[in-house]
């Protein structure tokens, strides 16, 4: 039976309470996922499933691994009339990261159906990797990922670019939000999730109650941010019943919490006024963490500031921090040259020093 998914959002006032695609099994899974995911992740999963079933064109219980491979092939095809090839991965279709995320959403759905055990789906049709690369010594493991994604370094702002962006912001509220990311390494969702009670001005710290994955942490932030924040609270923040720290100034939504789209618009406007080519909220966070590492902050401390669950996520800032790499290279070259000099002169290492 062919099924055409239609994404429908159910709201109660301003709160998203349900997402449906028009199939009982998929809608039950989305209700299950909605209790575990943040709104943006919930919407992303729903959209990924919509795209998958729109392309496959089958009932969820009839999907096979061959359908999954067909979906991957369709996602890799170039868009009609577009002949652009990305430098980072040489592909002309969707980015590998996008395809990988969509497959993860589909795999999560089928993992749910397999765990239920009452709908006739006995195995997940999304394979874990390439069968041709399965190691003989570990028959239960795949040797390579199904979708290989390039590891690219995130962009960071130069000091003069950061100064230009801050100068282009029009209100203390906007400056405080950008400084929370640029000086405290908060994520966009963490900035917008801050409440009045999360501010600890005496200790110059913020309590992040709504971190990624529901994880909480307390982080120090520069006094500069708290000075800007105090001016915003004293002079700009409108009277409101909302306990969110950053709220809308004007219009019918005055006093209501600022949305992700609103913050993105603020950053885009400041970027254009500053004459910068590319600035995003996540780029501000990357810039902060890179500068902290360049200043000598221990990698474990950078991990705690960032709210990373794994140190592997933090290691990328070793590569972004150019001064660290230069210092390590100079130290290693000096040691090599000392050893070569010792071997050439026949003196001991202690005598060479």
mmCIF file of C-alpha atoms in Angstrom:
data_model
loop_
_atom_site.group_PDB
_atom_site.id
_atom_site.type_symbol
_atom_site.label_atom_id
_atom_site.label_comp_id
_atom_site.label_asym_id
_atom_site.label_seq_id
_atom_site.Cartn_x
_atom_site.Cartn_y
_atom_site.Cartn_z
ATOM 1 C CA UNK A 1 0.000 0.000 0.000
ATOM 2 C CA UNK A 2 1.464 3.345 -1.053
ATOM 3 C CA UNK A 3 1.426 6.019 1.619
ATOM 4 C CA UNK A 4 2.116 9.732 1.141
ATOM 5 C CA UNK A 5 3.275 11.315 4.419
ATOM 6 C CA UNK A 6 2.076 14.788 5.340
ATOM 7 C CA UNK A 7 3.774 16.567 8.252
ATOM 8 C CA UNK A 8 1.253 18.113 10.642
ATOM 9 C CA UNK A 9 2.089 20.091 13.783
ATOM 10 C CA UNK A 10 -0.402 20.203 16.658
ATOM 11 C CA UNK A 11 -0.005 23.166 18.991
ATOM 12 C CA UNK A 12 -1.593 24.317 22.226
ATOM 13 C CA UNK A 13 -1.152 28.068 22.168
ATOM 14 C CA UNK A 14 2.570 28.532 21.480
ATOM 15 C CA UNK A 15 3.532 25.025 22.625
ATOM 16 C CA UNK A 16 4.099 22.182 20.171
ATOM 17 C CA UNK A 17 2.312 19.140 21.629
ATOM 18 C CA UNK A 18 2.295 16.635 18.759
ATOM 19 C CA UNK A 19 3.723 15.924 15.301
ATOM 20 C CA UNK A 20 2.054 13.499 12.928
ATOM 21 C CA UNK A 21 2.745 12.144 9.437
ATOM 22 C CA UNK A 22 -0.531 10.338 8.861
ATOM 23 C CA UNK A 23 0.475 6.719 9.573
ATOM 24 C CA UNK A 24 -0.417 5.040 12.911
ATOM 25 C CA UNK A 25 2.986 3.409 13.484
ATOM 26 C CA UNK A 26 4.970 6.506 12.540
ATOM 27 C CA UNK A 27 2.735 8.775 14.601
ATOM 28 C CA UNK A 28 3.074 6.504 17.639
ATOM 29 C CA UNK A 29 6.850 6.611 17.247
ATOM 30 C CA UNK A 30 6.852 10.398 16.947
ATOM 31 C CA UNK A 31 4.797 10.627 20.154
ATOM 32 C CA UNK A 32 7.376 8.366 21.824
ATOM 33 C CA UNK A 33 10.281 10.422 20.461
ATOM 34 C CA UNK A 34 8.627 13.702 21.485
ATOM 35 C CA UNK A 35 8.929 12.738 25.144
ATOM 36 C CA UNK A 36 12.694 12.241 24.764
ATOM 37 C CA UNK A 37 13.853 14.919 22.330
ATOM 38 C CA UNK A 38 14.095 18.675 22.231
ATOM 39 C CA UNK A 39 11.661 20.377 19.868
ATOM 40 C CA UNK A 40 14.203 21.017 17.095
ATOM 41 C CA UNK A 41 15.418 17.405 17.189
ATOM 42 C CA UNK A 42 11.823 16.172 17.259
ATOM 43 C CA UNK A 43 10.964 18.205 14.168
ATOM 44 C CA UNK A 44 14.148 17.039 12.419
ATOM 45 C CA UNK A 45 13.261 13.367 13.000
ATOM 46 C CA UNK A 46 9.727 13.941 11.697
ATOM 47 C CA UNK A 47 11.012 15.677 8.569
ATOM 48 C CA UNK A 48 13.612 12.950 7.961
ATOM 49 C CA UNK A 49 10.928 10.252 8.141
ATOM 50 C CA UNK A 50 8.676 12.286 5.850
ATOM 51 C CA UNK A 51 11.431 12.515 3.224
ATOM 52 C CA UNK A 52 12.300 8.826 3.535
ATOM 53 C CA UNK A 53 8.776 7.477 3.107
ATOM 54 C CA UNK A 54 7.951 10.007 0.383
ATOM 55 C CA UNK A 55 10.877 8.625 -1.656
ATOM 56 C CA UNK A 56 10.462 4.932 -0.773
ATOM 57 C CA UNK A 57 6.697 5.035 -1.262
ATOM 58 C CA UNK A 58 5.941 1.948 0.830
ATOM 59 C CA UNK A 59 4.144 1.074 4.023
ATOM 60 C CA UNK A 60 6.671 1.076 6.916
ATOM 61 C CA UNK A 61 6.257 -2.667 7.513
ATOM 62 C CA UNK A 62 7.145 -3.444 3.865
ATOM 63 C CA UNK A 63 10.458 -1.548 3.695
ATOM 64 C CA UNK A 64 13.575 -3.631 2.942
ATOM 65 C CA UNK A 65 17.302 -2.984 3.035
ATOM 66 C CA UNK A 66 17.212 -2.663 -0.751
ATOM 67 C CA UNK A 67 14.795 0.258 -0.294
ATOM 68 C CA UNK A 68 17.261 1.905 2.096
ATOM 69 C CA UNK A 69 20.081 1.601 -0.452
ATOM 70 C CA UNK A 70 17.755 3.063 -3.072
ATOM 71 C CA UNK A 71 17.017 5.978 -0.748
ATOM 72 C CA UNK A 72 20.753 6.638 -0.291
ATOM 73 C CA UNK A 73 21.262 6.612 -4.042
ATOM 74 C CA UNK A 74 18.378 9.053 -4.521
ATOM 75 C CA UNK A 75 19.790 11.410 -1.892
ATOM 76 C CA UNK A 76 23.182 11.413 -3.604
ATOM 77 C CA UNK A 77 21.820 12.373 -7.002
ATOM 78 C CA UNK A 78 22.414 16.000 -8.004
ATOM 79 C CA UNK A 79 19.428 18.289 -7.946
ATOM 80 C CA UNK A 80 17.739 18.801 -11.280
ATOM 81 C CA UNK A 81 19.664 21.365 -13.302
ATOM 82 C CA UNK A 82 22.368 21.827 -10.605
ATOM 83 C CA UNK A 83 25.955 20.878 -11.507
ATOM 84 C CA UNK A 84 27.742 22.188 -8.420
ATOM 85 C CA UNK A 85 30.172 19.837 -6.650
ATOM 86 C CA UNK A 86 31.120 20.473 -3.013
ATOM 87 C CA UNK A 87 34.837 20.721 -2.314
ATOM 88 C CA UNK A 88 34.607 19.041 1.092
ATOM 89 C CA UNK A 89 33.297 15.679 -0.121
ATOM 90 C CA UNK A 90 33.168 15.798 -3.930
ATOM 91 C CA UNK A 91 29.415 15.123 -3.966
ATOM 92 C CA UNK A 92 26.777 16.986 -5.948
ATOM 93 C CA UNK A 93 23.719 15.669 -4.096
ATOM 94 C CA UNK A 94 22.851 16.201 -0.445
ATOM 95 C CA UNK A 95 25.692 16.539 2.045
ATOM 96 C CA UNK A 96 26.901 13.273 3.571
ATOM 97 C CA UNK A 97 26.068 14.567 7.049
ATOM 98 C CA UNK A 98 22.460 15.188 6.031
ATOM 99 C CA UNK A 99 22.088 11.693 4.557
ATOM 100 C CA UNK A 100 23.695 10.161 7.631
ATOM 101 C CA UNK A 101 21.313 12.044 9.937
ATOM 102 C CA UNK A 102 18.295 10.937 7.931
ATOM 103 C CA UNK A 103 19.424 7.322 8.050
ATOM 104 C CA UNK A 104 19.873 7.649 11.832
ATOM 105 C CA UNK A 105 16.273 8.875 12.120
ATOM 106 C CA UNK A 106 14.999 5.975 10.001
ATOM 107 C CA UNK A 107 17.108 3.486 11.955
ATOM 108 C CA UNK A 108 15.717 4.842 15.239
ATOM 109 C CA UNK A 109 12.169 4.351 13.979
ATOM 110 C CA UNK A 110 12.799 0.739 12.962
ATOM 111 C CA UNK A 111 14.667 0.044 16.178
ATOM 112 C CA UNK A 112 11.475 1.109 17.945
ATOM 113 C CA UNK A 113 9.341 -1.226 15.796
ATOM 114 C CA UNK A 114 11.703 -4.173 16.396
ATOM 115 C CA UNK A 115 11.641 -3.520 20.144
ATOM 116 C CA UNK A 116 7.830 -3.472 20.118
ATOM 117 C CA UNK A 117 7.692 -6.884 18.480
ATOM 118 C CA UNK A 118 4.000 -6.673 17.607
ATOM 119 C CA UNK A 119 3.979 -5.265 14.070
ATOM 120 C CA UNK A 120 5.821 -7.938 12.095
ATOM 121 C CA UNK A 121 9.138 -6.068 11.777
ATOM 122 C CA UNK A 122 11.831 -8.457 13.012
ATOM 123 C CA UNK A 123 14.989 -6.679 11.809
ATOM 124 C CA UNK A 124 16.116 -3.118 11.223
ATOM 125 C CA UNK A 125 16.400 -2.586 7.431
ATOM 126 C CA UNK A 126 19.066 0.109 7.898
ATOM 127 C CA UNK A 127 22.452 -1.694 7.850
ATOM 128 C CA UNK A 128 25.159 -0.538 10.227
ATOM 129 C CA UNK A 129 27.959 -0.455 7.667
ATOM 130 C CA UNK A 130 29.443 -1.903 4.511
ATOM 131 C CA UNK A 131 29.206 -5.718 4.362
ATOM 132 C CA UNK A 132 32.287 -5.841 2.163
ATOM 133 C CA UNK A 133 34.417 -4.403 4.953
ATOM 134 C CA UNK A 134 33.290 -6.632 7.841
ATOM 135 C CA UNK A 135 36.424 -7.822 9.723
ATOM 136 C CA UNK A 136 36.796 -11.597 9.833
ATOM 137 C CA UNK A 137 38.104 -11.396 13.401
ATOM 138 C CA UNK A 138 34.997 -9.537 14.610
ATOM 139 C CA UNK A 139 32.055 -11.014 12.678
ATOM 140 C CA UNK A 140 29.483 -9.065 14.651
ATOM 141 C CA UNK A 141 30.979 -5.669 13.768
ATOM 142 C CA UNK A 142 31.028 -3.592 10.610
ATOM 143 C CA UNK A 143 34.411 -2.466 9.378
ATOM 144 C CA UNK A 144 33.377 0.903 7.931
ATOM 145 C CA UNK A 145 30.411 3.265 8.246
ATOM 146 C CA UNK A 146 27.548 3.103 5.761
ATOM 147 C CA UNK A 147 27.944 6.831 5.061
ATOM 148 C CA UNK A 148 31.426 8.266 5.390
ATOM 149 C CA UNK A 149 31.362 11.926 6.421
ATOM 150 C CA UNK A 150 34.353 14.262 6.006
ATOM 151 C CA UNK A 151 35.829 15.726 9.176
ATOM 152 C CA UNK A 152 35.969 19.462 8.574
ATOM 153 C CA UNK A 153 37.090 22.166 10.963
ATOM 154 C CA UNK A 154 34.454 24.694 12.034
ATOM 155 C CA UNK A 155 34.996 28.339 11.137
ATOM 156 C CA UNK A 156 35.968 30.820 13.829
ATOM 157 C CA UNK A 157 35.935 34.615 13.884
ATOM 158 C CA UNK A 158 39.123 36.652 13.983
ATOM 159 C CA UNK A 159 39.290 39.134 16.901
ATOM 160 C CA UNK A 160 38.616 42.100 14.612
ATOM 161 C CA UNK A 161 35.586 40.305 13.121
ATOM 162 C CA UNK A 162 34.184 39.608 16.583
ATOM 163 C CA UNK A 163 34.642 43.269 17.531
ATOM 164 C CA UNK A 164 32.902 44.393 14.332
ATOM 165 C CA UNK A 165 29.953 42.075 15.007
ATOM 166 C CA UNK A 166 29.523 43.292 18.579
ATOM 167 C CA UNK A 167 29.693 46.919 17.422
ATOM 168 C CA UNK A 168 26.924 46.252 14.883
ATOM 169 C CA UNK A 169 24.423 45.005 17.492
ATOM 170 C CA UNK A 170 21.702 47.541 18.247
ATOM 171 C CA UNK A 171 20.525 46.671 21.779
ATOM 172 C CA UNK A 172 21.995 45.492 25.072
ATOM 173 C CA UNK A 173 19.791 42.416 24.846
ATOM 174 C CA UNK A 174 21.280 41.459 21.487
ATOM 175 C CA UNK A 175 24.812 42.129 22.719
ATOM 176 C CA UNK A 176 24.248 40.041 25.864
ATOM 177 C CA UNK A 177 23.004 37.073 23.830
ATOM 178 C CA UNK A 178 25.966 37.221 21.452
ATOM 179 C CA UNK A 179 28.399 37.626 24.362
ATOM 180 C CA UNK A 180 26.898 34.555 26.053
ATOM 181 C CA UNK A 181 27.955 32.559 22.996
ATOM 182 C CA UNK A 182 31.176 34.418 22.218
ATOM 183 C CA UNK A 183 32.461 34.653 25.809
ATOM 184 C CA UNK A 184 30.690 31.722 27.487
ATOM 185 C CA UNK A 185 30.433 29.189 24.616
ATOM 186 C CA UNK A 186 26.714 28.659 25.129
ATOM 187 C CA UNK A 187 24.675 27.055 22.372
ATOM 188 C CA UNK A 188 21.837 29.002 20.788
ATOM 189 C CA UNK A 189 19.199 26.863 22.517
ATOM 190 C CA UNK A 190 21.001 27.307 25.849
ATOM 191 C CA UNK A 191 20.978 31.100 25.518
ATOM 192 C CA UNK A 192 17.270 31.145 24.716
ATOM 193 C CA UNK A 193 16.554 28.670 27.526
ATOM 194 C CA UNK A 194 18.085 30.867 30.236
ATOM 195 C CA UNK A 195 15.742 32.023 32.992
ATOM 196 C CA UNK A 196 16.143 34.923 35.404
ATOM 197 C CA UNK A 197 16.891 32.466 38.223
ATOM 198 C CA UNK A 198 19.754 30.908 36.216
ATOM 199 C CA UNK A 199 21.856 34.075 36.465
ATOM 200 C CA UNK A 200 24.437 34.086 39.278
ATOM 201 C CA UNK A 201 25.949 37.595 39.006
ATOM 202 C CA UNK A 202 27.865 37.461 42.300
ATOM 203 C CA UNK A 203 29.884 34.472 41.065
ATOM 204 C CA UNK A 204 29.834 35.505 37.373
ATOM 205 C CA UNK A 205 28.305 32.181 36.416
ATOM 206 C CA UNK A 206 25.285 30.897 34.510
ATOM 207 C CA UNK A 207 23.304 27.771 35.296
ATOM 208 C CA UNK A 208 22.478 26.002 32.020
ATOM 209 C CA UNK A 209 19.318 24.059 32.833
ATOM 210 C CA UNK A 210 18.436 23.138 29.253
ATOM 211 C CA UNK A 211 21.689 21.855 27.788
ATOM 212 C CA UNK A 212 22.000 19.483 24.855
ATOM 213 C CA UNK A 213 20.504 16.087 25.640
ATOM 214 C CA UNK A 214 18.928 17.469 28.825
ATOM 215 C CA UNK A 215 22.311 17.733 30.581
ATOM 216 C CA UNK A 216 22.781 20.609 33.028
ATOM 217 C CA UNK A 217 25.950 22.491 33.936
ATOM 218 C CA UNK A 218 27.164 25.695 35.566
ATOM 219 C CA UNK A 219 29.683 27.756 33.602
ATOM 220 C CA UNK A 220 31.696 30.910 34.300
ATOM 221 C CA UNK A 221 31.215 33.829 31.923
ATOM 222 C CA UNK A 222 33.207 37.043 31.549
ATOM 223 C CA UNK A 223 32.324 40.092 33.658
ATOM 224 C CA UNK A 224 31.800 41.892 30.376
ATOM 225 C CA UNK A 225 28.717 39.778 29.716
ATOM 226 C CA UNK A 226 27.260 40.463 33.158
ATOM 227 C CA UNK A 227 27.780 44.193 32.724
ATOM 228 C CA UNK A 228 25.872 44.108 29.431
ATOM 229 C CA UNK A 229 23.191 41.891 30.947
ATOM 230 C CA UNK A 230 22.673 44.253 33.893
ATOM 231 C CA UNK A 231 22.147 47.187 31.510
ATOM 232 C CA UNK A 232 19.615 45.148 29.509
ATOM 233 C CA UNK A 233 17.646 44.154 32.615
ATOM 234 C CA UNK A 234 17.663 47.694 34.012
ATOM 235 C CA UNK A 235 16.920 49.647 30.835
ATOM 236 C CA UNK A 236 15.403 47.472 28.106
ATOM 237 C CA UNK A 237 13.564 44.368 29.296
ATOM 238 C CA UNK A 238 9.792 44.989 29.156
ATOM 239 C CA UNK A 239 7.381 44.128 31.943
ATOM 240 C CA UNK A 240 6.365 40.496 31.460
ATOM 241 C CA UNK A 241 5.137 37.448 33.329
ATOM 242 C CA UNK A 242 7.705 35.286 31.511
ATOM 243 C CA UNK A 243 10.711 34.163 33.529
ATOM 244 C CA UNK A 244 12.817 33.727 30.395
ATOM 245 C CA UNK A 245 15.846 35.988 30.412
ATOM 246 C CA UNK A 246 15.617 37.157 26.800
ATOM 247 C CA UNK A 247 12.221 38.282 25.520
ATOM 248 C CA UNK A 248 10.691 40.057 22.525
ATOM 249 C CA UNK A 249 10.656 43.875 22.637
ATOM 250 C CA UNK A 250 7.890 44.860 20.222
ATOM 251 C CA UNK A 251 4.765 43.725 18.422
ATOM 252 C CA UNK A 252 2.050 41.246 19.394
ATOM 253 C CA UNK A 253 4.638 38.928 20.992
ATOM 254 C CA UNK A 254 6.108 41.612 23.262
ATOM 255 C CA UNK A 255 7.303 40.077 26.531
ATOM 256 C CA UNK A 256 7.260 36.519 25.195
ATOM 257 C CA UNK A 257 10.424 34.383 24.988
ATOM 258 C CA UNK A 258 12.627 35.099 21.974
ATOM 259 C CA UNK A 259 12.608 32.295 19.386
ATOM 260 C CA UNK A 260 15.542 30.629 17.578
ATOM 261 C CA UNK A 261 14.410 32.304 14.355
ATOM 262 C CA UNK A 262 14.445 35.667 16.134
ATOM 263 C CA UNK A 263 18.003 35.194 17.391
ATOM 264 C CA UNK A 264 19.169 34.022 13.965
ATOM 265 C CA UNK A 265 17.653 37.145 12.415
ATOM 266 C CA UNK A 266 19.476 39.354 14.929
ATOM 267 C CA UNK A 267 22.823 37.708 14.123
ATOM 268 C CA UNK A 268 22.217 37.909 10.362
ATOM 269 C CA UNK A 269 21.363 41.612 10.588
ATOM 270 C CA UNK A 270 24.481 42.394 12.644
ATOM 271 C CA UNK A 271 26.628 40.335 10.254
ATOM 272 C CA UNK A 272 25.354 42.312 7.273
ATOM 273 C CA UNK A 273 25.900 45.667 8.999
ATOM 274 C CA UNK A 274 29.423 44.594 10.017
ATOM 275 C CA UNK A 275 30.230 43.564 6.447
ATOM 276 C CA UNK A 276 31.092 39.978 7.407
ATOM 277 C CA UNK A 277 30.679 37.139 4.922
ATOM 278 C CA UNK A 278 29.551 34.380 7.275
ATOM 279 C CA UNK A 279 28.526 34.312 10.952
ATOM 280 C CA UNK A 280 26.277 31.830 12.766
ATOM 281 C CA UNK A 281 25.414 31.282 16.416
ATOM 282 C CA UNK A 282 27.408 28.052 16.478
ATOM 283 C CA UNK A 283 30.381 29.832 14.946
ATOM 284 C CA UNK A 284 30.385 32.206 17.934
ATOM 285 C CA UNK A 285 30.540 29.202 20.266
ATOM 286 C CA UNK A 286 33.389 27.656 18.250
ATOM 287 C CA UNK A 287 35.265 30.947 18.418
ATOM 288 C CA UNK A 288 35.000 31.076 22.210
ATOM 289 C CA UNK A 289 36.190 27.506 22.745
ATOM 290 C CA UNK A 290 39.071 27.971 20.303
ATOM 291 C CA UNK A 291 40.256 31.139 22.041
ATOM 292 C CA UNK A 292 40.063 29.440 25.452
ATOM 293 C CA UNK A 293 42.215 26.578 24.212
ATOM 294 C CA UNK A 294 44.699 28.980 22.576
ATOM 295 C CA UNK A 295 44.997 30.797 25.910
ATOM 296 C CA UNK A 296 46.129 27.558 27.558
ATOM 297 C CA UNK A 297 42.900 26.303 29.107
ATOM 298 C CA UNK A 298 43.156 22.556 29.785
ATOM 299 C CA UNK A 299 41.253 20.374 27.340
ATOM 300 C CA UNK A 300 39.174 18.880 30.176
ATOM 301 C CA UNK A 301 38.196 22.392 31.276
ATOM 302 C CA UNK A 302 37.229 23.278 27.702
ATOM 303 C CA UNK A 303 35.100 20.126 27.663
ATOM 304 C CA UNK A 304 33.293 21.197 30.850
ATOM 305 C CA UNK A 305 32.732 24.730 29.516
ATOM 306 C CA UNK A 306 31.348 23.366 26.243
ATOM 307 C CA UNK A 307 29.127 20.764 27.879
ATOM 308 C CA UNK A 308 30.543 17.939 25.764
ATOM 309 C CA UNK A 309 29.737 14.450 27.032
ATOM 310 C CA UNK A 310 32.849 13.025 25.350
ATOM 311 C CA UNK A 311 36.369 14.433 25.283
ATOM 312 C CA UNK A 312 36.533 13.366 21.617
ATOM 313 C CA UNK A 313 34.114 16.165 20.748
ATOM 314 C CA UNK A 314 36.494 18.652 22.358
ATOM 315 C CA UNK A 315 39.675 17.474 20.648
ATOM 316 C CA UNK A 316 38.788 19.390 17.493
ATOM 317 C CA UNK A 317 39.749 22.594 19.317
ATOM 318 C CA UNK A 318 43.331 21.325 19.476
ATOM 319 C CA UNK A 319 43.401 21.642 15.691
ATOM 320 C CA UNK A 320 41.658 25.006 15.684
ATOM 321 C CA UNK A 321 44.049 26.467 18.243
ATOM 322 C CA UNK A 322 46.958 27.294 15.926
ATOM 323 C CA UNK A 323 49.269 28.490 18.680
ATOM 324 C CA UNK A 324 49.069 25.112 20.421
ATOM 325 C CA UNK A 325 50.061 23.268 17.245
ATOM 326 C CA UNK A 326 52.907 25.702 16.529
ATOM 327 C CA UNK A 327 54.288 25.391 20.071
ATOM 328 C CA UNK A 328 54.136 21.595 19.968
ATOM 329 C CA UNK A 329 55.822 21.551 16.557
ATOM 330 C CA UNK A 330 58.623 23.904 17.627
ATOM 331 C CA UNK A 331 59.252 21.844 20.765
ATOM 332 C CA UNK A 332 59.389 18.583 18.781
ATOM 333 C CA UNK A 333 61.670 20.032 16.081
ATOM 334 C CA UNK A 334 64.028 21.382 18.743
ATOM 335 C CA UNK A 335 64.265 17.907 20.277
ATOM 336 C CA UNK A 336 64.909 16.316 16.867
ATOM 337 C CA UNK A 337 67.622 18.824 16.003
ATOM 338 C CA UNK A 338 69.291 18.289 19.380
ATOM 339 C CA UNK A 339 69.368 14.532 18.792
ATOM 340 C CA UNK A 340 70.754 15.000 15.274
ATOM 341 C CA UNK A 341 73.482 17.323 16.576
ATOM 342 C CA UNK A 342 74.394 14.764 19.226
ATOM 343 C CA UNK A 343 74.671 11.986 16.638
ATOM 344 C CA UNK A 344 76.805 14.177 14.328
ATOM 345 C CA UNK A 345 79.325 15.327 16.965
ATOM 346 C CA UNK A 346 79.438 12.075 18.878
ATOM 347 C CA UNK A 347 78.772 13.860 22.181
ATOM 348 C CA UNK A 348 76.177 12.744 24.673
ATOM 349 C CA UNK A 349 72.809 14.420 24.869
ATOM 350 C CA UNK A 350 73.725 15.902 28.253
ATOM 351 C CA UNK A 351 76.994 17.322 26.901
ATOM 352 C CA UNK A 352 75.167 18.767 23.846
ATOM 353 C CA UNK A 353 72.860 20.651 26.189
#
